[in-house]
Coordinates of C-alpha atoms in Angstrom, one line a residue:
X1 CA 16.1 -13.1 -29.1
X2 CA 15.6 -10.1 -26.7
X3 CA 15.0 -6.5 -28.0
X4 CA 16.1 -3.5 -26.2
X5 CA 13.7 -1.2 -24.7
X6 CA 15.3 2.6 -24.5
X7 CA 13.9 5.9 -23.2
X8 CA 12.0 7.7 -25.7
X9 CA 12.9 11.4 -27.0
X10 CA 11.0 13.4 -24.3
X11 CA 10.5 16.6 -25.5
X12 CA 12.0 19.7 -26.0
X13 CA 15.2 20.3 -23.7
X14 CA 13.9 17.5 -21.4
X15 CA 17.4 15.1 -21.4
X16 CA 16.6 12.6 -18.3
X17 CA 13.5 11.7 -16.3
X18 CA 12.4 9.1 -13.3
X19 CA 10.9 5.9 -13.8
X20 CA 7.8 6.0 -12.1
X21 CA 6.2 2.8 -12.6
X22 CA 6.3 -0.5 -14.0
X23 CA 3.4 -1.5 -15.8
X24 CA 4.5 -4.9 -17.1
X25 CA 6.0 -7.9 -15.4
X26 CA 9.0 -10.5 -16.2
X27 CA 7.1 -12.9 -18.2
X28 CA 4.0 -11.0 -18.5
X29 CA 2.8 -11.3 -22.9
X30 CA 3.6 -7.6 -24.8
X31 CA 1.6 -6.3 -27.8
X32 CA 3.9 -3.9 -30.0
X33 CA 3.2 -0.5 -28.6
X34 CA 2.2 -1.7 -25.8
X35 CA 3.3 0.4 -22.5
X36 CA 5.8 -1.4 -20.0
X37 CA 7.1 1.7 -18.0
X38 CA 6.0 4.8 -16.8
X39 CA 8.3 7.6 -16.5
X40 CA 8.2 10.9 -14.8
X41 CA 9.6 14.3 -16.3
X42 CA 9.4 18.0 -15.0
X43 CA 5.8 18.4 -16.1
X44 CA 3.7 14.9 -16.8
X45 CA 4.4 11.5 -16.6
X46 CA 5.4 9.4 -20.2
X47 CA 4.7 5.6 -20.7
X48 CA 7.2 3.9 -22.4
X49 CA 6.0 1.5 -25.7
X50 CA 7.1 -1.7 -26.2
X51 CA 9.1 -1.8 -29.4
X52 CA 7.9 -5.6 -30.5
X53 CA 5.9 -8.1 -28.9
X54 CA 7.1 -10.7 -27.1
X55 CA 7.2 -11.5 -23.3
X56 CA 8.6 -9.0 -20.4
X57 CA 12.4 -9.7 -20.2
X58 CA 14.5 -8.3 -17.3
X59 CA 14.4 -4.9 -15.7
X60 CA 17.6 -3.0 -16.1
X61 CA 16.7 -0.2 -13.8
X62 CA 14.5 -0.3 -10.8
X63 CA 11.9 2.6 -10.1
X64 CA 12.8 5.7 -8.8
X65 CA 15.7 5.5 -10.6
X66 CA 17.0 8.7 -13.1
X67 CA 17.1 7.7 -16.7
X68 CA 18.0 9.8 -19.6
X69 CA 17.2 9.5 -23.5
X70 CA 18.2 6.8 -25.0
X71 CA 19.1 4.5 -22.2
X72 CA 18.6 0.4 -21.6
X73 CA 15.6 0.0 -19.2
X74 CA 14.1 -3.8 -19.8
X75 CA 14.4 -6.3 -22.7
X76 CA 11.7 -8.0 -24.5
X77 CA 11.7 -11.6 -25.4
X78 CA 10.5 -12.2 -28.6
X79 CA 8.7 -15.7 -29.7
X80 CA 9.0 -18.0 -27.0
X81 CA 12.2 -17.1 -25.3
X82 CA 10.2 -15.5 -22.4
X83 CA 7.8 -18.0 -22.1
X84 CA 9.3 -19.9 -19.0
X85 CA 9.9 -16.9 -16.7
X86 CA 6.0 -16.5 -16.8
X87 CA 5.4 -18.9 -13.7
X88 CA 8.0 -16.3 -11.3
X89 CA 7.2 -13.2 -12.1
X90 CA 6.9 -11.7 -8.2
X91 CA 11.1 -13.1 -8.0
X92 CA 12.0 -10.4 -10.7
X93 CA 10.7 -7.5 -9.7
X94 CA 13.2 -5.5 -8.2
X95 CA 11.2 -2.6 -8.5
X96 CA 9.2 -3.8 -6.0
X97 CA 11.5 -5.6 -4.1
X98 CA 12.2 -2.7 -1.2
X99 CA 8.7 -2.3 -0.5
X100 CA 7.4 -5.5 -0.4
X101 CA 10.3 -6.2 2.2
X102 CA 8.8 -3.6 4.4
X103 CA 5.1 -4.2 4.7
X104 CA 5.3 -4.2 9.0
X105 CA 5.8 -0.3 9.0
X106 CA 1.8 -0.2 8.0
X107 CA 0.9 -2.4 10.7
X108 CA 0.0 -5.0 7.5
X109 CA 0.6 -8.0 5.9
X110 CA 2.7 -8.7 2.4
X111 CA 0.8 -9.5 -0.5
X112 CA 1.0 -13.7 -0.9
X113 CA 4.0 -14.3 -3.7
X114 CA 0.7 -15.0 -6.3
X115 CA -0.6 -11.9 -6.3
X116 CA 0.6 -10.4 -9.1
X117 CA -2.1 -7.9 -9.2
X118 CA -0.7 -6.6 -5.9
X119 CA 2.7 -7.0 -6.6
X120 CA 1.7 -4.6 -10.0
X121 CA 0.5 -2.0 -8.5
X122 CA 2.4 1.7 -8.2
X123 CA 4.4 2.3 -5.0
X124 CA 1.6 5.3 -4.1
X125 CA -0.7 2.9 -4.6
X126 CA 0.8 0.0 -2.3
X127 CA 1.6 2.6 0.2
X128 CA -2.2 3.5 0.5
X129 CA -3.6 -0.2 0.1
X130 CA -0.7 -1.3 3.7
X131 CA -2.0 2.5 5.5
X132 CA -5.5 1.3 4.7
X133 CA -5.7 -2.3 4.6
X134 CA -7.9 -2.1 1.7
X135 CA -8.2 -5.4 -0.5
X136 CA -7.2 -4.3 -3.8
X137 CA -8.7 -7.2 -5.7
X138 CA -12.4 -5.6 -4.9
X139 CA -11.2 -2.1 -6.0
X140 CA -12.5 -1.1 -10.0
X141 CA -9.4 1.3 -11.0
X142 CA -10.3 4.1 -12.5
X143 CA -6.9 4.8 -13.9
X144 CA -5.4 4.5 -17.6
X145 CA -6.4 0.8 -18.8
X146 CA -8.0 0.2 -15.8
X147 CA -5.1 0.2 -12.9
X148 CA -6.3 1.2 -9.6
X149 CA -4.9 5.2 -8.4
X150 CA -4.4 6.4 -5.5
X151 CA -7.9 7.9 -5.1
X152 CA -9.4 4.5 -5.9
X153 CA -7.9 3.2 -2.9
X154 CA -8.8 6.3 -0.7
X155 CA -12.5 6.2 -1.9
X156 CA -12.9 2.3 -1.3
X157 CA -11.4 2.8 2.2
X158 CA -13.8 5.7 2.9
X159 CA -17.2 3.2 1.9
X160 CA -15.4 0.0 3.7
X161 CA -17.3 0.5 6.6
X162 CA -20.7 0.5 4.6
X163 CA -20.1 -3.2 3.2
X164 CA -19.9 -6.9 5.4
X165 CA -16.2 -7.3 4.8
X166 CA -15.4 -10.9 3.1
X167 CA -14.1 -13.4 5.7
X168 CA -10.9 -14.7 4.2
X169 CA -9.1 -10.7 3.8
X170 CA -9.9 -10.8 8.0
X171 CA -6.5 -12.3 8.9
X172 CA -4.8 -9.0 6.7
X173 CA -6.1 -6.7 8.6
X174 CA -5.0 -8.1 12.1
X175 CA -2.4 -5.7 13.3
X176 CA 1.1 -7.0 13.8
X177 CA 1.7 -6.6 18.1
X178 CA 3.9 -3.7 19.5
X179 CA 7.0 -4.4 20.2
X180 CA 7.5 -5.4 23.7
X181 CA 9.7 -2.7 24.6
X182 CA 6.9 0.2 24.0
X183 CA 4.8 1.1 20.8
X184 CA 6.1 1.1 17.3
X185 CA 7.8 4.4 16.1
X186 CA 8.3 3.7 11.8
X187 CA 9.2 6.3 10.1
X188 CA 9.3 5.8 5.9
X189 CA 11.8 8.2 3.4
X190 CA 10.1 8.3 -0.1
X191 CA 12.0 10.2 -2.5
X192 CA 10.3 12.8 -4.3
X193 CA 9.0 12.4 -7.5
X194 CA 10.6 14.5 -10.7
X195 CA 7.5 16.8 -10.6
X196 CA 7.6 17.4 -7.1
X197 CA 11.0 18.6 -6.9
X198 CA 10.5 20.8 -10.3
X199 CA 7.6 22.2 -8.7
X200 CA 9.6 23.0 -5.2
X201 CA 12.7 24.5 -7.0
X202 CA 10.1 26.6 -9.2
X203 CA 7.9 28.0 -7.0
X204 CA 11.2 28.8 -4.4
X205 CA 12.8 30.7 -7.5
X206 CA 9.8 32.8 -7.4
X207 CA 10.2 34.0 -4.1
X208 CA 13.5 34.4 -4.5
X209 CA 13.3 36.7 -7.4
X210 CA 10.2 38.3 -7.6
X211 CA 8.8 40.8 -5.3
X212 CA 5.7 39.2 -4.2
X213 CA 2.5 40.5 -3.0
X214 CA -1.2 39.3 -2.2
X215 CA -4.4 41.7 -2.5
X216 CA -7.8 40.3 -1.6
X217 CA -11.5 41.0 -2.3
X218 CA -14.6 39.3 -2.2
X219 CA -17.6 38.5 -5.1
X220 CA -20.6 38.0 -4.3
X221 CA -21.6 34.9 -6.3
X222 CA -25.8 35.3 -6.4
X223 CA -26.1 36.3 -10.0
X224 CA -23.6 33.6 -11.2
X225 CA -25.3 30.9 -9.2
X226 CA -28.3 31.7 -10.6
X227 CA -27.7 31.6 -14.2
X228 CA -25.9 27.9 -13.5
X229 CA -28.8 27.2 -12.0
X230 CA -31.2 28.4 -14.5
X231 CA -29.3 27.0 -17.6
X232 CA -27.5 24.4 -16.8
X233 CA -29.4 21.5 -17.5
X234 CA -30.0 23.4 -21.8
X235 CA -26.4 24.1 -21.6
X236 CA -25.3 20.3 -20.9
X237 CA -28.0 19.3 -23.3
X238 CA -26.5 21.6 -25.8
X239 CA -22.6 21.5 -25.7
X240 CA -22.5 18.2 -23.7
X241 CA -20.4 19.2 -20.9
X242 CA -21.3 20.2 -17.2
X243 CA -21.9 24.4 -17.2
X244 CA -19.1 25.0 -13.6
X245 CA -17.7 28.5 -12.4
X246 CA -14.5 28.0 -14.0
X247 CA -16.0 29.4 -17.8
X248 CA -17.1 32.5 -16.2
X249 CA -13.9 33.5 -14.1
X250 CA -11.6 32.8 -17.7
X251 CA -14.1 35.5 -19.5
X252 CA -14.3 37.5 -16.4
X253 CA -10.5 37.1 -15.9
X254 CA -9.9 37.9 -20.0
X255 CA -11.5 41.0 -19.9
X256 CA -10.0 42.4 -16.4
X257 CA -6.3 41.5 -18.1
X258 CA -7.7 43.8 -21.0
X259 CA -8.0 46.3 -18.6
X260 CA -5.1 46.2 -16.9
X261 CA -2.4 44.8 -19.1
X262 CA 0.5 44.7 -16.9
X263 CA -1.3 42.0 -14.9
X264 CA -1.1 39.8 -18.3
X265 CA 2.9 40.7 -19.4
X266 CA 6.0 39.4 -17.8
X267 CA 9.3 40.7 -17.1
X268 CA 12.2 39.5 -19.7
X269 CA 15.6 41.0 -18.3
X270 CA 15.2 44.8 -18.6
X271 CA 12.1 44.6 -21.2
X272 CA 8.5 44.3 -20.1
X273 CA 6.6 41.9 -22.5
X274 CA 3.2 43.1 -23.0
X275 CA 0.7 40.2 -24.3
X276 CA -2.3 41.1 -26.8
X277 CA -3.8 37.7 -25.8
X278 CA -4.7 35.8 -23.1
X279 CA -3.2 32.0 -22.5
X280 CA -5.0 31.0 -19.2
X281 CA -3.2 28.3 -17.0
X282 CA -5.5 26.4 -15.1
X283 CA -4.3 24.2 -12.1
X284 CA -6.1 21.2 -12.1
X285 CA -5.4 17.7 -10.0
X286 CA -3.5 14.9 -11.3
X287 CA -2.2 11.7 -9.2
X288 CA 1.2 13.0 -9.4
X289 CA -0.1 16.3 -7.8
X290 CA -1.5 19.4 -9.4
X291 CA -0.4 20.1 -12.9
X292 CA -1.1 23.3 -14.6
X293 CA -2.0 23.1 -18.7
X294 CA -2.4 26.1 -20.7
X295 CA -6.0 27.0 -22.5
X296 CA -4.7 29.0 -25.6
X297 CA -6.0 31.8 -27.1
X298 CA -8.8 31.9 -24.1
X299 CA -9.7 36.0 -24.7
X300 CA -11.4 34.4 -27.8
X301 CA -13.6 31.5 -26.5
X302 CA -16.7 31.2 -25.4
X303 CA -18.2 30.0 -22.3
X304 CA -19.0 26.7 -23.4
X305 CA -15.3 26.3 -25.3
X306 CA -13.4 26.8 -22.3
X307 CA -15.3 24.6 -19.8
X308 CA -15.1 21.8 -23.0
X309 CA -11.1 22.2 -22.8
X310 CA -11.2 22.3 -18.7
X311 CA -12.9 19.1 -18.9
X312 CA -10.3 17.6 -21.3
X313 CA -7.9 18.4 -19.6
X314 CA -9.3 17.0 -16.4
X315 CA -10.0 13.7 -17.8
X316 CA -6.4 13.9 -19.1
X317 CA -4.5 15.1 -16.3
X318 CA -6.2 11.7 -14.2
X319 CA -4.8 9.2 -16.8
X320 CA -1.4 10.8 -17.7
X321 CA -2.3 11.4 -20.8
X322 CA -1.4 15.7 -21.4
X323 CA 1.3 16.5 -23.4
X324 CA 4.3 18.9 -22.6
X325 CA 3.2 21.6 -24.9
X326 CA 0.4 22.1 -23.6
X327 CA 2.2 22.7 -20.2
X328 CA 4.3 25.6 -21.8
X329 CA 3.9 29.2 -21.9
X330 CA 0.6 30.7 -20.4
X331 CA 0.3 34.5 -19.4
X332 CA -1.7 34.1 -16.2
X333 CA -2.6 31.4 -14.1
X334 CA -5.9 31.0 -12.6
X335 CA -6.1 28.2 -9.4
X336 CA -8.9 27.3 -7.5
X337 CA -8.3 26.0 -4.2
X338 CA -12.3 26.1 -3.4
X339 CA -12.7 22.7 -4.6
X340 CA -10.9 21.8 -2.1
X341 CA -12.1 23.6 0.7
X342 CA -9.7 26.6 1.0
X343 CA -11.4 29.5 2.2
X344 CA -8.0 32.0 1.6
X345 CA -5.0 31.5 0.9
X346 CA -1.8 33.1 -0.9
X347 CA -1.0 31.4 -4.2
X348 CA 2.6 31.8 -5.6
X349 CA 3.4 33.2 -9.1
X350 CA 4.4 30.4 -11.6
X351 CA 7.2 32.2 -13.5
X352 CA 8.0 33.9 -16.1
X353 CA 3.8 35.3 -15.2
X354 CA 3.6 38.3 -13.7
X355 CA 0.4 37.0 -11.3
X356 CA -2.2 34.4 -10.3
X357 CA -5.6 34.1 -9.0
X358 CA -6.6 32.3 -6.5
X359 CA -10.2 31.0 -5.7
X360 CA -11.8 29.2 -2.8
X361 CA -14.8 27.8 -1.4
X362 CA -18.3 29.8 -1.7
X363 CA -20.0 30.5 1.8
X364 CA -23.0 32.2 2.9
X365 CA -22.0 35.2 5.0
X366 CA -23.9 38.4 5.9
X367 CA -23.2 41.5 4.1
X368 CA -25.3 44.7 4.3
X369 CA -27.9 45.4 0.7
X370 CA -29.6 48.5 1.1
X371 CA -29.0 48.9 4.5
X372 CA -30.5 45.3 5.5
X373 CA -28.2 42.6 7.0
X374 CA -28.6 39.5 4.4
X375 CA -26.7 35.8 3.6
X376 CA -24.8 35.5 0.2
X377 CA -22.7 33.4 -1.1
X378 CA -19.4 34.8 -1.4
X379 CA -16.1 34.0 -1.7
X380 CA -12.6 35.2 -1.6
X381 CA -10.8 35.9 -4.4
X382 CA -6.5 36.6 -4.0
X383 CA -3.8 38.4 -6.8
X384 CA -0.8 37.0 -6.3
X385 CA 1.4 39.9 -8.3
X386 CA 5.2 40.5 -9.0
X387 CA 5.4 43.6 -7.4
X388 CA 8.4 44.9 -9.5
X389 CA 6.0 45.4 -12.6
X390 CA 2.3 45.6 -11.2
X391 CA 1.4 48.4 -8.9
X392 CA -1.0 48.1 -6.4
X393 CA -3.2 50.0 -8.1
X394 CA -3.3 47.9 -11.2
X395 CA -3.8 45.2 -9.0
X396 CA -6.9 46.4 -7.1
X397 CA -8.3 47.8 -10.3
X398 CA -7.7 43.8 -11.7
X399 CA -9.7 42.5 -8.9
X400 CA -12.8 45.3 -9.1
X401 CA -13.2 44.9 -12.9
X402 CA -13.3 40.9 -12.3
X403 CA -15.3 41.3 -9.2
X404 CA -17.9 43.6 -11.2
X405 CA -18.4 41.2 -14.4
X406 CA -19.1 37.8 -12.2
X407 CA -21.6 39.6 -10.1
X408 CA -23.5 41.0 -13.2
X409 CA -22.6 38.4 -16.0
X410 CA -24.2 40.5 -18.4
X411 CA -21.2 42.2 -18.5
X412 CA -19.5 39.1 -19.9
X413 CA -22.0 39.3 -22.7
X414 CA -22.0 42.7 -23.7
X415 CA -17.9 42.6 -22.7
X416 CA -18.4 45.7 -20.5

């Protein structure tokens, strides 16, 4: 007898999503609970539970396709109904079916038909395993319940060269001849993901409506260096979590919005909405790209509290596992492209927020202290601000009063 699998309620307003993933297999044994699908929504991906146990029945839908509540994805076999299409499972995928037709654009072999590990694996992920000709067997995935990301794939690619590659993956890794006619031109469409084209339609709203404008300034970061430095190995051993920057640009960032409140209010049809508390969104990296979840009520943490909740959510944002809610709202954003490398840039207002700040990398450059020439390590900071309710006054004055407190932390302490 086969059960039904449906789309789950999503959340709030949220009516349809794209199936992102499949995590189980025709024939492959399901625990109740268990999750068979991934799907994608505006804001985080959503696995999808079996409803009994039983074996993995048929797809109804293939990935990439839009699904809304309440629809028939797969069908679960209960008992032993499901039993005999164990031995085939690679013939009824169609998920997979497109790409696995396909594997010459990369220059690569197809995975054999038994490799169902290969054949399981997320279309990101193939794409990177054919562009980099990376045995997946040998990869450890870091991702939920152990299946192989993305980065997984990148980092064993980058450390392949360090290793005596196994003899029998050799043949893989041969590259299929150009054509005879000249070299191959491929060319591959991917369609975008749910999140991806919520974020383009977003942050093109924004500069469509508001009147945006960057201001820059620098921080010299000495004195905050030098209290990680000093402390960080008692404040590890204390609150068990890694003592970063982040912590000290929230409580700089908190009392700067104090200061200049118009930085921390948004624009509501005529009405300005003024905000007596500080919900700081923090971009931080996800597979599906960056993802921005709220710390609430940061204006009353402590240091040590909000790099705790950065952490969680980095950890969560990895394995898919933040919720929607805690996606929703937030007063100002705060995104640091430094940990990637950025040394300036422009970040774009996430609306209905009035602003953004952006940080990047820390780099010793001379500056003049007391007439002498020395390095420092400094770094950029940038106010992306709706210019229709903050003034560039209030802006500059935003940046100075944050720029003051990270350069003499004290001021965090004393909330000066």
């Amino acid at each position: 007898m086969a059960t039904e699998v449906k789309v789950p309620t999503l959340g709030e307003s949220i009516t349809e999503a794209t199936l992102g993933e499949w995590l189980k297999q025709p024939g492959d044994d399901v625990a109740v609970d268990e999750p068979i699908a991934s799907l994608e929504t505006d804001k985080v991906s959503v696995e999808v539970p079996s409803p009994v146990a039983g074996k993995m029945g048929d797809y109804s839908v293939q990935v990439g396709d839009t699904v809304e509540v309440g629809a028939v994805i797969a069908s679960i076999e209960s008992g032993e109904g499901g039993a005999k299409s164990a031995p085939t499972p690679p013939e009824a995928k169609p998920a997979a079916k497109d790409d696995a037709a396909k594997p010459e654009k990369a220059g690569q072999q197809a995975p054999a038909d038994g490799d169902v590990e290969a054949a399981a694996l997320s279309p990101s992920v193939r794409r990177a395993v054919l562009e980099t000709g990376v045995d997946p067997s040998t990869i450890k995935g870091t991702g939920k319940d152990g299946r192989i990301t993305k980065e997984d794939v990148m980092a064993a690619a980058e450390n392949k060269g360090a290793g005596t590659p196994a003899p029998s993956p050799a043949p893989a890794a041969t590259p299929v001849p150009a054509p005879a006619e000249g070299g191959a031109r491929n060319e591959e469409r991917v369609r975008m993901t749910r999140l991806r084209q919520t974020i383009a339609k977003r942050l093109k709203g924004a500069q469509n409506e508001a009147a945006l404008l960057t201001t820059f300034n620098d921080v010299d970061m000495t004195a905050v260096m030098e209290a990680r430095s000093k402390y960080k190995e008692l404040f590890e051993k204390k609150h068990g979590v890694r003592l970063g920057f982040m912590g000290f640009f929230v409580k700089a960032a908190c009392m700067a919005l104090k200061d200049v409140p118009a930085v921390n209010a948004q624009i509501d049809g005529d009405e300005i909405v003024y905000h007596d508390y500080a919900d700081i969104s923090v971009a931080v990296s996800a597979p599906q790209g960056l993802v921005v979840p709220v710390i609430r009520s940061a204006d009353q943490m402590s240091v040590a509290t909000i790099e705790k909740t950065i952490g969680d959510f980095g950890k969560r944002a990895k394995s898919g596992d933040l919720k929607m809610d805690e996606m929703k709202g937030g007063t100002f954003t705060i995104s640091n492209g430094g940990v990637f490398g950025s040394l300036m840039s422009t970040p774009i207002v996430n609306p209905p927020q009035a602003a953004v700040l952006g940080l990047h990398r820390i780099e010793e450059r001379p500056v003049v202290r007391d007439g002498q020439i020395v390095a420092r390590p400094m770094m950029y900071l940038a106010l992306t601000y709706d210019h229709r309710l903050i003034d560039g006054r209030e802006a500059v004055t935003f940046l100075v009063a944050l720029k003051n407190a990270i350069e003499d932390p004290t001021r965090i302490l004393i909330d000066l």
